[in-house]
Short mmCIF file of C-alpha atoms in Angstrom, two decimals:
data_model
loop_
_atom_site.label_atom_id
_atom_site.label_comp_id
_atom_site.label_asym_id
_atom_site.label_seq_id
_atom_site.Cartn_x
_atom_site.Cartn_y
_atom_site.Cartn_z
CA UNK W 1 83.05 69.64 60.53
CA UNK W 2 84.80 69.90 63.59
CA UNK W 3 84.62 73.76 63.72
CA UNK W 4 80.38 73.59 62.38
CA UNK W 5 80.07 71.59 65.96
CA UNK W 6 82.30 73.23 67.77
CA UNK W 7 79.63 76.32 66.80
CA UNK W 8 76.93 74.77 67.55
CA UNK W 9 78.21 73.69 71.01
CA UNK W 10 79.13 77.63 71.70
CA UNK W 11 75.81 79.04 70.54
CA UNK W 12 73.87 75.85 72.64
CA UNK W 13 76.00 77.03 75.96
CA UNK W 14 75.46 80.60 75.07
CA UNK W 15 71.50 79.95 74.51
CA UNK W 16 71.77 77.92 78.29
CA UNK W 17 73.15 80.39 79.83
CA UNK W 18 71.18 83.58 78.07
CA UNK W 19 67.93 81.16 79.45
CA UNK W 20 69.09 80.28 82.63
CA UNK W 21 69.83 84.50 83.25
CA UNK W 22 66.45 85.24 82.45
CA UNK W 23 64.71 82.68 84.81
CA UNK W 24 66.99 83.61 87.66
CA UNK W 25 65.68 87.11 87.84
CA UNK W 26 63.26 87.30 90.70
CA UNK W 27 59.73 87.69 89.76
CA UNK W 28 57.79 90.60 91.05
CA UNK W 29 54.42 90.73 91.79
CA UNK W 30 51.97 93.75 92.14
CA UNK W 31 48.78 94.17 94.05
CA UNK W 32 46.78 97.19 93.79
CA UNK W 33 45.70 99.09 96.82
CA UNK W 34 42.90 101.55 97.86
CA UNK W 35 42.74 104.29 100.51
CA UNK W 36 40.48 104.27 102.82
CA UNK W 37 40.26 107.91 104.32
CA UNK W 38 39.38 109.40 107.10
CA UNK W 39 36.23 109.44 108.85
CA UNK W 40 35.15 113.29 109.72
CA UNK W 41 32.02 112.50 111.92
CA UNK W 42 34.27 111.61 115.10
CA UNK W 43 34.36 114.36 117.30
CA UNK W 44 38.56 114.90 117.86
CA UNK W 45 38.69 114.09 121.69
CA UNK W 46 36.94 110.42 120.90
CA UNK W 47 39.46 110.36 118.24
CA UNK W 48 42.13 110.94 120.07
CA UNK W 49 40.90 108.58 123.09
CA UNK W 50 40.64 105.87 120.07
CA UNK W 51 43.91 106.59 118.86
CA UNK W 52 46.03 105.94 121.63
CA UNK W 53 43.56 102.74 123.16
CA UNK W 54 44.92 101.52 119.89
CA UNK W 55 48.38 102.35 120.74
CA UNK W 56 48.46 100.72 124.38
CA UNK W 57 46.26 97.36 123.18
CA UNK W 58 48.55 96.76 119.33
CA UNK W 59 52.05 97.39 121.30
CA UNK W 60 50.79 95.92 124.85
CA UNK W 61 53.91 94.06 124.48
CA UNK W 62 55.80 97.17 125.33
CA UNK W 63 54.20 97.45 128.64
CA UNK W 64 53.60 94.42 129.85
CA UNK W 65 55.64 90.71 129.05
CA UNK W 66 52.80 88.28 130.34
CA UNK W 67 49.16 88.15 129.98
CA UNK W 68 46.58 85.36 131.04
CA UNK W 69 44.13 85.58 128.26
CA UNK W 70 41.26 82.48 128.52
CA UNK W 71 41.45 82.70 124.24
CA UNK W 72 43.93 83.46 122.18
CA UNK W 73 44.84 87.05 122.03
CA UNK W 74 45.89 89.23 118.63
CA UNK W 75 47.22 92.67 119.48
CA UNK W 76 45.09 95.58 117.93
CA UNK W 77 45.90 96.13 114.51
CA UNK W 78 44.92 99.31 112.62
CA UNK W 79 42.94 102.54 113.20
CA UNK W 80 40.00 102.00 111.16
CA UNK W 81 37.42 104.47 110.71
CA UNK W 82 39.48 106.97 112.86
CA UNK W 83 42.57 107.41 110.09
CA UNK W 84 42.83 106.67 106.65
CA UNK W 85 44.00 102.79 105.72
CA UNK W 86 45.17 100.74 102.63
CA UNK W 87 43.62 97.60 101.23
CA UNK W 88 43.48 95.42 98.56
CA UNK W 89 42.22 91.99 97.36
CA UNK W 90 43.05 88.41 98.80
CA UNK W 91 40.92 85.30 97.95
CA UNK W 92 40.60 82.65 100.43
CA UNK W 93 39.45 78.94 99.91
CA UNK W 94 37.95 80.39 96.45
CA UNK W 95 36.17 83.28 98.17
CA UNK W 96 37.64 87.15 97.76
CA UNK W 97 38.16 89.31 100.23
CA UNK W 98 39.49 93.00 100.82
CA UNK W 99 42.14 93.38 103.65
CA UNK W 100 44.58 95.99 104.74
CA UNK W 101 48.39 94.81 104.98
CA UNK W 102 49.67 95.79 108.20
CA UNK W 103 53.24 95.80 108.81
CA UNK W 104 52.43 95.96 112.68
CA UNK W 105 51.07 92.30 112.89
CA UNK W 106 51.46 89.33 111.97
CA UNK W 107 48.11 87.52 111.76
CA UNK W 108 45.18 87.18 108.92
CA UNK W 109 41.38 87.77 109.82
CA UNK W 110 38.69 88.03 107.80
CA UNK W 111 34.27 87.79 108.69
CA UNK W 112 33.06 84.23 109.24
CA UNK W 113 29.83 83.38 107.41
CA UNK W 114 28.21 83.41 111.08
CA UNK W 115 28.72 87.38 111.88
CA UNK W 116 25.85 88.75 112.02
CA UNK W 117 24.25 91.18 109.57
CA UNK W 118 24.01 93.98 112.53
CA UNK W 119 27.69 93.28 112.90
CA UNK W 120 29.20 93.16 109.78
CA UNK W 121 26.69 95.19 107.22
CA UNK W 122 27.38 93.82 104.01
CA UNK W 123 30.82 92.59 104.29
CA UNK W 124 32.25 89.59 102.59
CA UNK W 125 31.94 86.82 105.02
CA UNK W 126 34.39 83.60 104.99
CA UNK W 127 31.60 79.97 103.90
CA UNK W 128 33.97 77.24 105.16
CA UNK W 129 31.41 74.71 103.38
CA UNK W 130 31.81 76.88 99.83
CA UNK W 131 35.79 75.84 100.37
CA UNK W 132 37.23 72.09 99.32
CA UNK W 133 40.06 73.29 100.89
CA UNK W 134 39.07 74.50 104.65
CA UNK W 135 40.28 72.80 107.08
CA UNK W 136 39.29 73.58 111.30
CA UNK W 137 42.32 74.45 113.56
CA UNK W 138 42.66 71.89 116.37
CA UNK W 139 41.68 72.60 119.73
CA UNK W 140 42.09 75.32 120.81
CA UNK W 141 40.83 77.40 118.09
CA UNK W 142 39.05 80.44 119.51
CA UNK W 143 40.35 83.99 119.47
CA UNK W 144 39.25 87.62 120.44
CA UNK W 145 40.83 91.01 120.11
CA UNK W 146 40.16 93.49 122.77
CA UNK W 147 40.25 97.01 121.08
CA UNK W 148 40.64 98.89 124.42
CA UNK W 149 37.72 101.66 124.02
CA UNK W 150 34.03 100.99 124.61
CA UNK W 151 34.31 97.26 124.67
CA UNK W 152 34.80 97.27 120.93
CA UNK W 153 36.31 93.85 120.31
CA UNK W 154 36.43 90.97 117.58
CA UNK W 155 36.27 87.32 118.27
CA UNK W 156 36.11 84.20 116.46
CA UNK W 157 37.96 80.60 115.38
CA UNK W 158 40.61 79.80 113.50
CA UNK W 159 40.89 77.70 110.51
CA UNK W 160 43.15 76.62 107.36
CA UNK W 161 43.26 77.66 103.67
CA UNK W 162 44.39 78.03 100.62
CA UNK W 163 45.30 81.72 99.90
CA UNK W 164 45.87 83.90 97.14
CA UNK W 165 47.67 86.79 96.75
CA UNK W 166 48.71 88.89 93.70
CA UNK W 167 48.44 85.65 91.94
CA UNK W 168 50.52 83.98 94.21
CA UNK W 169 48.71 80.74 96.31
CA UNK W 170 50.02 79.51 99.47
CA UNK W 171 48.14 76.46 101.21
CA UNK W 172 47.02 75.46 104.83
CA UNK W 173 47.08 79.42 105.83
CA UNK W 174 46.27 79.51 109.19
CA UNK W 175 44.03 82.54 109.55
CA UNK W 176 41.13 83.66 111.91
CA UNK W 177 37.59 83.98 111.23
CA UNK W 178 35.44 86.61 112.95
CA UNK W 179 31.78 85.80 114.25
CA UNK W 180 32.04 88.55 116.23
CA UNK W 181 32.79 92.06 114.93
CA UNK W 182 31.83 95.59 116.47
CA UNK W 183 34.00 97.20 113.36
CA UNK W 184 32.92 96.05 110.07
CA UNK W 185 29.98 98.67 110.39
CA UNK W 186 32.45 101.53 110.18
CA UNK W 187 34.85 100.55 107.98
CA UNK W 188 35.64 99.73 103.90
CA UNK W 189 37.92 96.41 104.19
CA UNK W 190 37.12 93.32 105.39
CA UNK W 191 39.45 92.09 107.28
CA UNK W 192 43.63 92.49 108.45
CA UNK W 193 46.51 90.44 106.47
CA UNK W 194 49.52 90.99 109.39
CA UNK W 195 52.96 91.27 107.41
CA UNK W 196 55.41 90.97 110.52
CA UNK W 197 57.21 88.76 111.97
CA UNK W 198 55.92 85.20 113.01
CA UNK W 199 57.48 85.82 116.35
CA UNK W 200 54.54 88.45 116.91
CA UNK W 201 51.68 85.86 115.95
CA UNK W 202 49.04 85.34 118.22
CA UNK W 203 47.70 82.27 115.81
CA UNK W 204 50.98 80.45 116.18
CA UNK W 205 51.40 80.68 112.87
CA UNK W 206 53.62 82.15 109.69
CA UNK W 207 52.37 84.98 108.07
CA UNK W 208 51.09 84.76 104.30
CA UNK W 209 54.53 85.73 103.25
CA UNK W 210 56.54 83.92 105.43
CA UNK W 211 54.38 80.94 104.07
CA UNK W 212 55.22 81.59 100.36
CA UNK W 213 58.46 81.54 100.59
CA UNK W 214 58.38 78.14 102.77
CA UNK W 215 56.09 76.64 100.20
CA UNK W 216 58.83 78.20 97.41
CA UNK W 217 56.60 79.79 95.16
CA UNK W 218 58.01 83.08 95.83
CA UNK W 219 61.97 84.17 95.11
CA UNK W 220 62.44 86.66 97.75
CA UNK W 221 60.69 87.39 101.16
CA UNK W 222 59.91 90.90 100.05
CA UNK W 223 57.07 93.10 99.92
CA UNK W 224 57.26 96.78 99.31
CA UNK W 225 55.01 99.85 99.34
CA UNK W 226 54.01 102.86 97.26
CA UNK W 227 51.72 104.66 99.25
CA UNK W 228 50.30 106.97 96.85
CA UNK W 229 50.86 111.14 97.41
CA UNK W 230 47.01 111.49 96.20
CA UNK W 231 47.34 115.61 97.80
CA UNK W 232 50.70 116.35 95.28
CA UNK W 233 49.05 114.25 92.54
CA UNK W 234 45.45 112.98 92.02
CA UNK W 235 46.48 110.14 89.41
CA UNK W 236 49.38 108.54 91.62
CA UNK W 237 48.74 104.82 92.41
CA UNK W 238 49.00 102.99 95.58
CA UNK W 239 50.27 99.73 95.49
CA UNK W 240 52.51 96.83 96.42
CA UNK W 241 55.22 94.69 95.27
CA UNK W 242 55.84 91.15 96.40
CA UNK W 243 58.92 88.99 95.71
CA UNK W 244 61.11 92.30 94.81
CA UNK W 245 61.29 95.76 94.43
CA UNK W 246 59.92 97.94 91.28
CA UNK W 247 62.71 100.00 90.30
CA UNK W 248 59.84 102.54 88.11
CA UNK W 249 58.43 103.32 92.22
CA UNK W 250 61.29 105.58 93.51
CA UNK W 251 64.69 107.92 93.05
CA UNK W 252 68.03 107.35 94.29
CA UNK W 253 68.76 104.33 95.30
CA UNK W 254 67.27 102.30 98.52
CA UNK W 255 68.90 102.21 101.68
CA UNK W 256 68.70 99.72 104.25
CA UNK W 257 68.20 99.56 107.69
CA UNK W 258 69.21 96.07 110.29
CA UNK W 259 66.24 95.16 112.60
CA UNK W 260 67.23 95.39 115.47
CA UNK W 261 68.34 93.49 117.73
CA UNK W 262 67.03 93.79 121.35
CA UNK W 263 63.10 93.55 122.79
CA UNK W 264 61.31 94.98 120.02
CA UNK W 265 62.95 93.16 117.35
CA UNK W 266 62.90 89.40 119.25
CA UNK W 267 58.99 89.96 119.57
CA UNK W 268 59.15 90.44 115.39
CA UNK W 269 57.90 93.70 115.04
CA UNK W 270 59.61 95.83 112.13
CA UNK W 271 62.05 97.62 114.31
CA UNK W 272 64.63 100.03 112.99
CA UNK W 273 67.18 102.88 114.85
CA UNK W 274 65.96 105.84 113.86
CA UNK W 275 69.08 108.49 114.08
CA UNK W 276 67.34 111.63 114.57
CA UNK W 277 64.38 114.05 113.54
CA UNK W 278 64.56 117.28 111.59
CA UNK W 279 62.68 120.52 111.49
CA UNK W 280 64.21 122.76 108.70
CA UNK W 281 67.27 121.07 109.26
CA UNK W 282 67.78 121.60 112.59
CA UNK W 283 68.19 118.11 115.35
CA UNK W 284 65.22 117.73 117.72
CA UNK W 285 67.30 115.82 119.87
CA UNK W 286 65.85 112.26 118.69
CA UNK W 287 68.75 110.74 118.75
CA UNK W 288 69.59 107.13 119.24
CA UNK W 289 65.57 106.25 118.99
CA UNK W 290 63.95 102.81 118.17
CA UNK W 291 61.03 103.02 115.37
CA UNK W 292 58.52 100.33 114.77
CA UNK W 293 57.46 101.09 110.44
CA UNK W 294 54.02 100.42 110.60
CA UNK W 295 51.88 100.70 107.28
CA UNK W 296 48.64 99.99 109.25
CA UNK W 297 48.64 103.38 111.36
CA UNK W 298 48.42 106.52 110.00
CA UNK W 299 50.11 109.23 112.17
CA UNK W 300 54.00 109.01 113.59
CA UNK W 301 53.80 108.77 117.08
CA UNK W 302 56.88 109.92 119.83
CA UNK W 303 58.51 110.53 122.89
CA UNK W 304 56.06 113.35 123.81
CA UNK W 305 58.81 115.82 125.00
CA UNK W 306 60.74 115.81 121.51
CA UNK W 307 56.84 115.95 120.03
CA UNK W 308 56.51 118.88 121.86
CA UNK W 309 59.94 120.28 120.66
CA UNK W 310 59.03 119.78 116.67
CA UNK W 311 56.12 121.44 117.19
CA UNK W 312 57.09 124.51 118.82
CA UNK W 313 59.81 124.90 115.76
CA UNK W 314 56.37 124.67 113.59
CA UNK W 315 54.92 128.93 113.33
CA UNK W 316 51.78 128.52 114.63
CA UNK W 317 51.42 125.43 116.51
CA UNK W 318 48.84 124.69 118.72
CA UNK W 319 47.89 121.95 121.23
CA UNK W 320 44.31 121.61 122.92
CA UNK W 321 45.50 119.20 125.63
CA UNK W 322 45.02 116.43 122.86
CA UNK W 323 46.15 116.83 119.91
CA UNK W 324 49.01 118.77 118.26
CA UNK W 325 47.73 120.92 115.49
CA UNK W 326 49.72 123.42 112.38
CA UNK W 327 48.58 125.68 110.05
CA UNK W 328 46.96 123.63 107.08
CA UNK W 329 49.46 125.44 104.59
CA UNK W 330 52.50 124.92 106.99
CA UNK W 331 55.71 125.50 104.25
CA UNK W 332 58.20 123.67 107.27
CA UNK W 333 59.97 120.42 106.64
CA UNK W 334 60.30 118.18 108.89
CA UNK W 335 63.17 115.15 108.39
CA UNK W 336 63.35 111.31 109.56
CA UNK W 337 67.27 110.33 109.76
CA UNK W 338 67.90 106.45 109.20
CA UNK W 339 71.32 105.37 108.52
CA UNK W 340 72.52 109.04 107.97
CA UNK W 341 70.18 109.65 105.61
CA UNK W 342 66.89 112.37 106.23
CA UNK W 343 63.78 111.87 104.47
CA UNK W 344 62.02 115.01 104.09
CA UNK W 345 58.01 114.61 104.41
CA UNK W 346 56.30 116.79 102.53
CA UNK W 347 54.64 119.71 104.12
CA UNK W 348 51.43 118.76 102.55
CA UNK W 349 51.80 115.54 103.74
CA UNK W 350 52.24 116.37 107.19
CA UNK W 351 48.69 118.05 107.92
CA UNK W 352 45.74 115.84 108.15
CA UNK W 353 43.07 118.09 106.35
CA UNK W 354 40.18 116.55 107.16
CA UNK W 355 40.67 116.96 110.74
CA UNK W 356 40.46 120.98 111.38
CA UNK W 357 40.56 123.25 114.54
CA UNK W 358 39.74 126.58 112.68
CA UNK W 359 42.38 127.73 110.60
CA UNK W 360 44.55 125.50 111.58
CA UNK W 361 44.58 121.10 110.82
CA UNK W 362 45.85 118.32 112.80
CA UNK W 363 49.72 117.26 112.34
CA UNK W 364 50.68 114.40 111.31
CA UNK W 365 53.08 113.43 114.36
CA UNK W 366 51.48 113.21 117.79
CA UNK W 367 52.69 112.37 121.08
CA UNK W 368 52.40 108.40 122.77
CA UNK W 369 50.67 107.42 125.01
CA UNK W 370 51.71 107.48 128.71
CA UNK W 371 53.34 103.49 129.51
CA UNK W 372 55.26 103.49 126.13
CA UNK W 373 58.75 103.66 126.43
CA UNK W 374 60.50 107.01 125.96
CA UNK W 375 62.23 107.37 122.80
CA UNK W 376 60.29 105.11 121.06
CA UNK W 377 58.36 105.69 117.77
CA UNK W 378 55.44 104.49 115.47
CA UNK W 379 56.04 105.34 112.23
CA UNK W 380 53.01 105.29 109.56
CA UNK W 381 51.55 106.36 106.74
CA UNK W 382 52.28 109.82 106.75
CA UNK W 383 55.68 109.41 106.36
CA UNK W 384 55.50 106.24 104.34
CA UNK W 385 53.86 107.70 101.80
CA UNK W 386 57.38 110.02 101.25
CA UNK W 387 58.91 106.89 100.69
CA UNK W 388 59.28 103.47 98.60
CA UNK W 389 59.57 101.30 101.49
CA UNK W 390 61.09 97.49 101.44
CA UNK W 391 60.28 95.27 103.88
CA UNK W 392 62.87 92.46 103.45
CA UNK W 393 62.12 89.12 105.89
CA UNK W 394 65.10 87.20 103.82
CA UNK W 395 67.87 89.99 104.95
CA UNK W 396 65.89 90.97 108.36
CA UNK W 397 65.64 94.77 107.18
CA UNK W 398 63.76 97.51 105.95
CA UNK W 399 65.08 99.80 102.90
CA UNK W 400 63.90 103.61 102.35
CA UNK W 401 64.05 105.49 98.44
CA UNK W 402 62.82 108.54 98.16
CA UNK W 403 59.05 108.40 96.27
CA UNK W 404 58.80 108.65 92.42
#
């Protein structure tokens, strides 16, 4: 009898345990994205003149410490119509939504139901009375976003929510609601979901992940990125992972960078050392550098003297006093080095085809803007999508695999 419960007692722990295992692996949720590409009507020098107004106004921060704004003021946060973008679905106080996550802020905006229809077409537009939920920011609860080019800008209040995500729902989301948009017109999504730091937050406020973990219905502070490589293969996926990492997305294993430490790391943006750059192998001299990872912009963006070294190691380069451009079937490499380890983009991946100056297309690494420090660099999408890419808020770092 003794040895019958004795049995029972081992197969009871056993079952505990076996139970207890399974529940304690994180749970990892998956949102489907869409690319939004490129818009080819833009004649390149407005493009370019867009481009880096975007620069200067989303890493202001770099330039200049104080600013005496009369509303509250969110740094610029993607390219829109002028590069290619990913989205995907939120829902908001009931009402869905399609955002891009942006890596580069930290703040969620979507249309108010008061934007007009000559402002934002037929975009989804935020009812506070269709939510039970809403609640009005205190006072005060106005904010604008200058977007630095032909007095483009988007302004609005801010309010609370409940807020879903991949199936996950966070309450009392602070987030901002736009009566005033000169962009919905030109673009596919309808609004920004900011995945950085809350240090960075113009709202005052945690971003949507920061929030799920605080209101514990999320493991891990993780979200992670397949950026699909749509020009190498027409049925690969773009997506992201929340809570953990899908270990079906890359090769190798993942390797992790610190954030770092000094100016651009205390203001919370995703801020890494980059060690150096490659072209066939050979050091451009980029040693030392700091690189914000930025999944909402599209090109890489550098110290314009090193720029101007990769490309002259590219046959056939060619800048018009703009733009740097390579021959659309370049066959040359060219590396990022993070923690001793170089991520090769694809040479596919690093010419922008639907921008074209004859023979030859626009690369996919371009020079900053005059103001923004030397040796620093804005990573996006063109690399990214070489790469599963972690963005860990638990551990304060980002982690680079090489793409399934």
């Amino acid at each position: 009898m003794r040895l019958y419960r004795c049995f029972v007692l081992t197969l009871f722990i056993e079952l505990f345990l076996s139970i207890t295992f399974i529940n304690a692996v994180p749970t990892v949720f998956k949102v489907d994205l869409y690319k939004r590409e490129i818009s080819t009507s833009i004649p390149n020098k407005k493009r370019f003149k867009l481009q880096q107004a975007r620069l200067i106004n989303k890493y202001s921060k770099l330039l200049k410490r104080d600013s005496q704004e009369p509303f509250i003021s969110i740094p610029l946060v993607n390219e829109y119509y002028i590069d290619c973008s990913y989205y995907g679905l939120i829902i908001i106080g009931g009402q869905s939504f399609t955002v891009n996550f942006d890596t580069g802020s930290s703040d969620l905006w979507v249309p108010a139901i008061q934007c007009k229809f000559s402002e934002c077409g037929i975009h989804n537009r935020f009812d506070p009375k269709k939510s039970p939920t809403f609640v009005p920011a205190p006072h005060p609860n106005l904010f604008t976003i200058d977007y630095g080019y032909d007095s483009t800008t988007v302004s609005g209040y801010i309010g609370l929510d409940t807020v879903t995500l991949g199936g996950i729902t966070v309450t009392n989301q602070t987030f901002g609601l736009a009566t005033v948009d000169d962009l919905n017109l030109v673009f596919e999504e309808d609004g920004i979901l900011g995945l950085a730091f809350p240090q960075l937050s113009s709202l005052k406020a945690p971003c949507v992940i920061k929030s799920m973990k605080d209101q514990n219905v999320l493991d891990h502070s993780i979200v992670a990125f397949h950026l699909g490589r749509y020009k190498l293969d027409h049925s690969d996926k773009n997506f992201m992972n929340i809570g953990g990492i899908d270990p079906n997305a890359y090769v190798g294993e993942i390797v992790y960078n610190d954030i770092l430490d000094n100016l651009l790391g205390s203001w919370g943006y995703w801020a890494i050392m980059m060690d150096d750059i490659y072209v066939d192998k050979a050091s451009m001299g980029a040693t030392n550098s700091s690189a914000i990872i930025d999944t909402g912009t599209a090109n890489i963006w550098g110290d314009p003297s090193c720029v101007k070294d990769i490309h002259y190691n590219i046959p056939g380069s060619y800048f018009d006093g703009y733009l740097w451009y390579i021959p659309c079937d370049t066959k040359t490499v060219v590396s990022l080095v993070f923690n001793s380890v170089a991520y090769e983009i694809n040479p596919i991946e690093l010419v922008v085809q639907e921008i074209m100056l004859g023979p030859l297309c626009q690369s996919a690494i371009q020079e900053n803007p005059k103001g923004l420090p030397r040796k620093f660099w804005l990573v996006g999408a063109f690399f990214l999508s070489n790469v599963y890419s972690v963005f860990d808020f638990d551990n304060h770092q980002i982690g680079f695999a090489k793409a399934k």
